Short mmCIF file of C-alpha atoms in Angstrom, two decimals:
data_model
loop_
_atom_site.label_atom_id
_atom_site.label_comp_id
_atom_site.label_asym_id
_atom_site.label_seq_id
_atom_site.Cartn_x
_atom_site.Cartn_y
_atom_site.Cartn_z
CA MET A 18 40.66 -47.86 76.47
CA SER A 19 42.90 -44.98 75.15
CA LEU A 20 41.76 -41.46 74.34
CA ARG A 21 42.39 -41.84 70.46
CA ARG A 22 40.28 -45.07 70.58
CA LYS A 23 37.64 -43.50 72.44
CA ASN A 24 37.36 -40.55 69.99
CA ARG A 25 37.41 -42.77 67.07
CA ALA A 26 34.31 -44.70 68.61
CA ASN A 27 32.56 -41.46 69.01
CA ARG A 28 32.86 -40.40 65.42
CA PRO A 29 29.60 -41.06 63.33
CA ARG A 30 30.17 -43.37 60.77
CA ARG A 31 29.81 -42.20 56.90
CA GLU A 32 26.85 -43.65 55.38
CA GLU A 33 27.70 -45.62 52.45
CA VAL A 34 26.78 -44.38 49.08
CA ARG A 35 25.21 -47.25 47.04
CA ARG A 36 25.81 -46.41 43.24
CA ARG A 37 23.14 -47.70 41.19
CA PRO A 38 23.89 -48.90 37.70
CA LEU A 39 22.77 -46.70 34.68
CA PRO A 40 19.68 -47.95 33.01
CA TRP A 41 21.49 -48.59 29.95
CA ARG A 42 18.67 -50.53 28.29
CA GLY A 43 16.18 -47.76 28.71
CA ILE A 44 18.61 -45.15 27.40
CA VAL A 45 19.44 -47.19 24.21
CA SER A 46 15.74 -47.81 23.78
CA ALA A 47 15.15 -44.10 23.92
CA VAL A 48 17.82 -43.16 21.47
CA ILE A 49 16.68 -45.68 18.90
CA GLY A 50 12.94 -44.45 19.29
CA VAL A 51 13.85 -40.93 18.81
CA THR A 52 16.19 -41.65 15.79
CA ALA A 53 13.29 -43.84 14.23
CA PHE A 54 10.80 -41.00 14.79
CA GLY A 55 13.25 -38.52 13.24
CA LEU A 56 13.84 -40.69 10.17
CA LEU A 57 10.10 -41.41 9.93
CA LEU A 58 9.48 -37.59 9.99
CA GLY A 59 12.05 -37.10 7.49
CA GLY A 60 10.85 -39.70 5.03
CA LEU A 61 7.30 -38.28 5.37
CA ALA A 62 8.56 -34.71 4.75
CA ARG A 63 10.26 -35.94 1.67
CA LEU A 64 7.10 -37.69 0.58
CA LEU A 65 5.09 -34.67 1.01
CA ASP A 66 7.58 -32.09 -0.38
CA ARG A 67 6.57 -33.14 -4.12
CA PRO A 68 6.81 -30.57 -6.75
CA VAL A 69 3.96 -28.30 -6.96
CA ALA A 70 1.84 -26.66 -9.57
CA ILE A 71 0.75 -23.14 -9.23
CA GLU A 72 -2.83 -22.26 -9.43
CA VAL A 73 -3.74 -18.35 -10.21
CA ALA A 74 -7.13 -16.97 -9.11
CA GLY A 75 -8.25 -13.16 -9.29
CA ALA A 76 -6.29 -12.21 -12.58
CA GLY A 77 -8.28 -11.03 -15.55
CA GLN A 78 -8.92 -7.31 -15.90
CA ARG A 79 -5.43 -5.66 -15.79
CA VAL A 80 -3.24 -8.53 -14.71
CA SER A 81 -3.27 -11.62 -16.83
CA THR A 82 -2.88 -15.31 -15.53
CA LEU A 83 0.10 -15.56 -18.17
CA GLU A 84 1.81 -12.60 -16.60
CA VAL A 85 1.43 -14.12 -13.12
CA ARG A 86 2.87 -17.23 -14.14
CA ALA A 87 5.86 -15.63 -15.94
CA ALA A 88 6.56 -13.83 -12.73
CA LEU A 89 6.44 -17.21 -10.83
CA ARG A 90 8.40 -19.19 -13.71
CA GLU A 91 11.14 -20.06 -11.24
CA PHE A 92 8.83 -21.53 -8.38
CA GLU A 93 7.17 -23.97 -10.76
CA GLY A 94 8.07 -27.39 -9.47
CA ALA A 95 9.20 -25.92 -5.94
CA GLY A 96 8.65 -28.27 -3.12
CA PHE A 97 5.15 -28.37 -1.52
CA LEU A 98 6.71 -27.81 1.87
CA SER A 99 9.72 -26.06 1.17
CA ALA A 100 8.43 -23.35 -0.78
CA ASP A 101 8.77 -19.86 0.67
CA LEU A 102 5.36 -18.43 0.42
CA ASP A 103 6.61 -15.08 1.27
CA VAL A 104 9.05 -14.89 -1.56
CA VAL A 105 6.37 -16.23 -3.85
CA ARG A 106 3.74 -13.48 -2.56
CA ALA A 107 6.57 -10.60 -3.10
CA ALA A 108 7.24 -11.84 -6.68
CA VAL A 109 3.58 -11.44 -7.48
CA GLU A 110 2.96 -8.12 -5.62
CA ALA A 111 5.91 -6.75 -7.83
CA LEU A 112 3.77 -6.68 -10.74
CA PRO A 113 2.66 -3.15 -11.44
CA TRP A 114 -1.24 -3.68 -11.32
CA VAL A 115 -1.13 -6.27 -8.53
CA ASP A 116 -2.22 -4.62 -5.19
CA ARG A 117 -2.18 -7.54 -2.80
CA ALA A 118 -1.45 -11.30 -3.25
CA ARG A 119 -2.18 -14.04 -1.21
CA VAL A 120 -0.37 -17.57 -1.38
CA GLN A 121 -1.78 -20.76 0.12
CA ARG A 122 -0.70 -24.47 0.11
CA ALA A 123 -3.42 -26.60 -1.34
CA PHE A 124 -2.83 -30.41 -0.58
CA PRO A 125 -1.47 -32.64 -2.05
CA ALA A 126 0.76 -30.53 -4.41
CA ARG A 127 -0.59 -26.86 -5.43
CA LEU A 128 0.19 -23.42 -4.61
CA LYS A 129 -3.01 -21.38 -4.81
CA VAL A 130 -2.31 -17.63 -5.58
CA THR A 131 -5.22 -15.22 -5.35
CA ILE A 132 -4.45 -11.62 -6.39
CA THR A 133 -6.42 -8.29 -5.85
CA GLU A 134 -5.86 -5.89 -8.55
CA GLN A 135 -4.93 -2.13 -8.21
CA VAL A 136 -7.94 0.18 -8.63
CA ALA A 137 -6.80 3.27 -10.57
CA ALA A 138 -8.25 6.56 -9.08
CA ALA A 139 -6.35 9.21 -11.08
CA ARG A 140 -3.84 9.95 -13.74
CA TRP A 141 -0.46 11.19 -12.63
CA GLY A 142 1.57 13.57 -14.84
CA GLU A 143 1.99 12.15 -18.52
CA ARG A 144 1.73 8.63 -17.81
CA GLY A 145 1.45 7.56 -14.15
CA LEU A 146 -1.42 6.17 -12.07
CA LEU A 147 -2.47 6.66 -8.71
CA ASN A 148 -4.55 4.37 -6.78
CA THR A 149 -7.24 5.03 -4.25
CA ARG A 150 -4.54 5.45 -1.42
CA GLY A 151 -2.90 8.09 -3.33
CA GLU A 152 -0.04 5.88 -4.07
CA LEU A 153 1.81 6.09 -7.57
CA PHE A 154 1.76 2.35 -8.59
CA VAL A 155 2.49 2.88 -12.40
CA GLU A 156 4.85 5.34 -13.78
CA HIS A 157 4.38 4.52 -17.30
CA SER A 158 1.05 3.29 -18.14
CA ARG A 159 -0.07 1.33 -21.15
CA PHE A 160 -3.64 2.15 -20.73
CA PRO A 161 -4.28 5.99 -21.05
CA LEU A 162 -7.62 5.88 -18.98
CA PRO A 163 -8.68 9.36 -20.15
CA GLU A 164 -11.82 9.15 -18.03
CA LEU A 165 -9.86 9.60 -14.94
CA PRO A 166 -9.08 13.23 -13.34
CA LEU A 167 -5.52 14.39 -14.19
CA LEU A 168 -3.28 14.91 -11.08
CA ASP A 169 0.31 16.39 -11.12
CA GLY A 170 2.80 17.89 -8.93
CA PRO A 171 6.63 17.57 -7.84
CA GLU A 172 8.04 14.32 -7.26
CA GLY A 173 6.86 13.01 -3.86
CA SER A 174 3.83 15.01 -3.75
CA GLU A 175 1.42 12.44 -4.94
CA TRP A 176 -0.23 11.73 -1.80
CA ARG A 177 -0.82 15.51 -0.93
CA VAL A 178 -2.21 16.30 -4.36
CA ALA A 179 -4.56 13.31 -4.09
CA GLN A 180 -5.80 14.52 -0.74
CA ARG A 181 -6.30 17.97 -2.01
CA TYR A 182 -8.28 16.36 -5.08
CA LEU A 183 -10.59 14.58 -2.51
CA GLU A 184 -11.08 18.07 -0.78
CA VAL A 185 -11.92 19.76 -4.05
CA HIS A 186 -14.26 17.09 -5.10
CA GLY A 187 -16.16 17.07 -2.02
CA LEU A 188 -16.85 20.93 -2.24
CA VAL A 189 -17.84 21.37 -6.00
CA THR A 190 -19.47 18.24 -6.98
CA PRO A 191 -22.65 18.95 -4.98
CA LEU A 192 -22.56 22.20 -7.14
CA GLY A 193 -22.64 20.55 -10.42
CA PHE A 194 -18.91 20.89 -11.29
CA SER A 195 -16.60 17.85 -12.46
CA VAL A 196 -12.87 18.18 -11.71
CA SER A 197 -10.86 17.32 -14.62
CA ALA A 198 -7.34 18.29 -13.56
CA LEU A 199 -5.51 19.62 -10.22
CA ARG A 200 -1.86 20.53 -10.51
CA MET A 201 0.64 21.84 -7.94
CA ASN A 202 3.73 23.42 -9.54
CA ALA A 203 7.37 23.38 -8.10
CA ARG A 204 6.51 26.57 -6.20
CA GLY A 205 3.56 25.28 -4.46
CA ALA A 206 0.92 27.06 -6.45
CA TRP A 207 -2.30 25.19 -7.08
CA ASP A 208 -4.43 25.33 -10.35
CA LEU A 209 -7.69 23.59 -10.90
CA ALA A 210 -9.49 22.70 -14.19
CA PHE A 211 -13.17 21.67 -14.45
CA ALA A 212 -14.57 19.18 -17.45
CA ASN A 213 -16.32 22.43 -18.93
CA GLY A 214 -13.00 24.09 -19.51
CA LEU A 215 -13.13 26.41 -16.64
CA LEU A 216 -9.68 27.11 -14.99
CA VAL A 217 -9.33 28.24 -11.18
CA HIS A 218 -6.07 29.62 -10.13
CA LEU A 219 -5.77 28.96 -6.21
CA GLY A 220 -2.14 30.29 -5.52
CA ARG A 221 0.09 29.10 -2.86
CA ARG A 222 -1.69 30.57 0.28
CA ALA A 223 -4.87 29.67 2.16
CA ILE A 224 -5.80 26.92 -0.29
CA GLY A 225 -8.73 25.69 1.83
CA GLU A 226 -9.91 29.01 2.52
CA ARG A 227 -10.02 29.90 -1.32
CA LEU A 228 -11.75 26.71 -2.05
CA ARG A 229 -14.60 27.43 0.26
CA ARG A 230 -14.85 31.09 -1.09
CA PHE A 231 -14.98 29.53 -4.57
CA ALA A 232 -17.61 27.00 -3.71
CA GLY A 233 -19.60 29.45 -1.65
CA VAL A 234 -19.61 32.55 -3.71
CA ALA A 235 -17.61 32.54 -6.93
CA ALA A 236 -19.35 29.25 -8.31
CA ARG A 237 -22.87 30.64 -8.36
CA ARG A 238 -21.52 33.60 -10.33
CA VAL A 239 -19.77 31.63 -12.79
CA GLN A 240 -22.89 29.43 -13.27
CA GLU A 241 -24.84 32.78 -14.13
CA LEU A 242 -22.19 33.50 -16.57
CA GLU A 243 -21.95 30.12 -17.94
CA ALA A 244 -19.62 29.65 -21.09
CA ARG A 245 -18.38 33.03 -21.38
CA VAL A 246 -15.75 32.60 -18.13
CA ALA A 247 -12.38 31.40 -19.10
CA TYR A 248 -11.00 31.42 -15.71
CA VAL A 249 -11.40 32.59 -12.05
CA ASP A 250 -8.52 34.00 -9.99
CA MET A 251 -8.88 33.27 -6.46
CA ARG A 252 -5.70 34.73 -5.41
CA TYR A 253 -7.21 37.67 -3.53
CA SER A 254 -7.45 38.33 0.14
CA ASN A 255 -11.42 39.24 0.15
CA GLY A 256 -12.74 38.66 -3.52
CA PHE A 257 -11.76 36.99 -6.88
CA VAL A 258 -11.37 38.22 -10.59
CA ILE A 259 -13.12 36.61 -13.56
CA GLY A 260 -11.40 36.40 -16.92
CA TRP A 261 -13.52 36.17 -19.99
CA LYS A 262 -13.26 34.02 -22.97
CA SER A 263 -12.40 35.97 -26.14
CA GLY A 264 -15.47 37.72 -27.81
CA TYR A 265 -17.16 37.96 -24.49
CA ALA A 266 -14.98 40.74 -22.82
CA PRO A 267 -17.10 43.63 -21.29
CA GLY A 268 -14.02 45.65 -21.00
CA ASP A 269 -10.44 44.68 -20.22
CA ASN A 270 -11.39 40.95 -20.40
CA ARG A 271 -11.24 40.77 -16.56
CA GLN A 272 -14.05 41.42 -14.04
CA ALA A 273 -13.18 41.83 -10.40
CA MET A 274 -15.74 40.61 -7.87
CA GLN A 275 -14.87 42.11 -4.66
CA GLY A 276 -16.76 41.89 -1.49
CA PRO A 277 -17.33 40.38 2.12
CA ILE A 278 -16.16 36.96 2.36
#
């Protein structure tokens, strides 16, 4: 036997690869099944995506049902499944007196819109209204609401003034004073007015300290003098000045009350 033939005999034989035929029948069946399922879902979606009616709940005191429906007029007849609930909610919450809105699908063909109205806590400037979070939610109110305290300040200072009002309210209400107005001017100076007509000038510095001094010292003196006091000036480092109403002035129409704090 030659060397070449011997080498050939010693080589391992390649295993033959058997090619299995593709399961065309199963593939075709699967494709048909998926297609049929997709068509079924599409038909079901079209069947369920019927035009909706909009139901409004929670309106009544400041926001009318008609006002909400007018804001949602473009969504009347939208599809039950295709209607974008976030867009509907945003359209409702754009109304001035709406604080929050919740939109839900109600089978078979309704959109239920439930609104929570804003709660006005104070007036802002000439026509504005602040909510309980100190946010300006109405700039030109049709409702005057004179029973609410009047707050005012530079543009963008709504929250700051509202927080100061809460501080003042907490200090003076237990003493029998009712705050009617609190203002901060463009220079940052504060003025306080009470329902009995008394004015308190707080200035620009150490506002918290001056408020506590008024509540702890000046308020008692003012209550003793009752209707004779026109204003109290707290812009002093260790005291205050009382301004008298016309006809009650004991001298120069002002009385200084100096002393330890």
